[in-house]
Amino acid sequence: MDQETGLALSTLLISIARGAAPLLFAAMGGLLSERSGVIQIALEGMMLMGALFAAITSYFTGSPWLGFAAGSLAGLIMAGLKSFFVLKLRTDQIVTGTAINILAVGIAPFITKILFQSTGSTPNLPIEARFVYAPLVISFLLSGGLMYWFSQTRSSLWVQFAGEAPQALQASGISVGKVRLFSLLTCGLFAGMGGATLSLCLASAYSPNMTAGRGFMALAALIFGRWRPLPTFFACLLFALTDAIQIRLQGATTGIPVQFIQILPYLITIIALAGFFGRSQAPKGLGQHI
Amino acid sequence: MKSFLGFLFGVFLCLILSLFAGESPTHVLMVLLKSAFGSKYDLGLTLFYTTSLIFTGLSVCIAFYAGMFNIGAEGQLIIATLATAAVGILFPNVPSSLAPLFGIGVAIITGGLWGFIPGILKAKRGSHEVIITMMMNFIAAGIASYYVVGALKSTTSQNPESEMVSPNYLFKSFDPISQFFQDSPANLSLLIAIFLAVALHFFLFRSIKGFEIRALGQNEEAASVAGISGVQLKTLCMTLAGAFAGLVATNEILGSAGKFQLGFSPEYGFIGIAVALMARNRPLRIIFTAFLFGALQKGASDLDLETNAITRDFAKILQAVIILSVISFALIPLNFEKVKKWIKKQA
């Protein structure tokens, strides 16, 4: 391999890792929530709040790590809100998730207006308040950890049973509600980290709707990955690859309009979900209240 | 009734929230009310929003009945509006008696197509309709932004919008509503929307197909034992949902603006979810809930000017909080008979 192709290959790999990191965080969180039986439509809103609060905290403290923590905390709070409605009041999971997403889109400009007098964005973060690559590493470690946890430990069985056979788990003396609460909150934490990765590492500030459907793509990735950690991991890499190609094509003169190239990841998501690569089986208790 | 309590509670919560922005809740409420109903022009604009929201509310409603969640009304209405504008620009020579009907037909067909795709994928392949319709939203937005800055771009305007459609497509000449609300964009489409709501009511509750759809939505297994084909009905309902959302094009293109403006929709598709939920999925009630949310939308549009710290995005918070409080209140076992008896006793 000559030097030039080596360089091109490594830039491609880096851009895949960059694109995959937020998806991995959100998809692994969503996986946990869905395996425990709670439909996770609200990833998008949790990511958005994560991105916003990460950028704000990092801007005021100058520390990306504090920003990262604040972002995951924001995701956690959104998840807490969702679990109050879904687990405590037993509202419809999809509708509640959608409301959380709309709420996130509304709250973001409300807060930036109060703090920065701007209708949506935070000011640009200086380079020392941003990450170079740390969240990428964390996202891969987290995925690995979750894979290990799911395949090797007893406690993960609780989560899986809460989604597959909630009554059986309840009968064996474990509170399904608590298992689902734990899964949902952890999901929020992860999704918040995914958002923080967006504003602190991929971009240099928070901008309106910067998640651009990544929460839904993460959900698609985990359905495409049949609710299992390893295939979900590869599904995220696949989506990141299409995104990387999309960005690369924008720079080149292909004759295809930019807007159509930008559609590519969404199109791939639809094709993936249409089940042309085999149908996927959802957890049996998904969406059921107990 | 419970829904309405939920609505009031949601508005109340949001007004409290405005304290955080350093605004007085009563002032915000007055701005909302004045901006929604303050003058004939304001009321016209409120009714204009109402019209689109009836369409998207009905769109979400019909999908709900078949047990699906149509989060894609936004994409469906955008693609239909774009297609209607394109047809109006590219075929200016359609006879003027047929042109508006032709435009409506195009809106129904393109919107319907945008609903048919997730419908058939859901019915045949079990693909999650929420994600598919969400992706279709992004695709519709991408296509629209391409054509509006490209082939259909206005030669006179600096804004990202299309050329005007040929005047024979517009309702203007025979439109009593727009003549009454002069200068405001309210138009004949309001009547179409109300008619559609009534028609959907009779379809769902007075026809065999409607009964089958309701049976399917309530219990898919029982319905299939009774010989009701889920595949066919789900596809049908999503297609109808797309067509209803597509009719927003009549309000936007044929009735008022006459051109496709990028970002014309304040996310009617998502507000439609709140509209349908608050109406508890009853088509006739959707007319009224759409009016409430139309008023909120219009009211919030003046918050930018009238307050220092609250923007029009406040409407989003209102919608989300109202959805949450409406679905929560629906689950509270309130017994109004008991309350009435108690009041009688006291009196």
XYZ file of C-alpha atoms in Angstrom, chain B residues 148-149 153-161:
11
model
C -36.747 25.441 -4.140
C -33.178 26.619 -4.642
C -36.616 28.959 -7.717
C -38.284 32.318 -7.869
C -36.528 34.723 -10.218
C -37.785 37.819 -8.441
C -37.540 36.990 -4.743
C -34.457 36.781 -2.535
C -36.191 34.328 -0.181
C -35.965 30.571 -0.671
C -39.332 30.156 -2.368
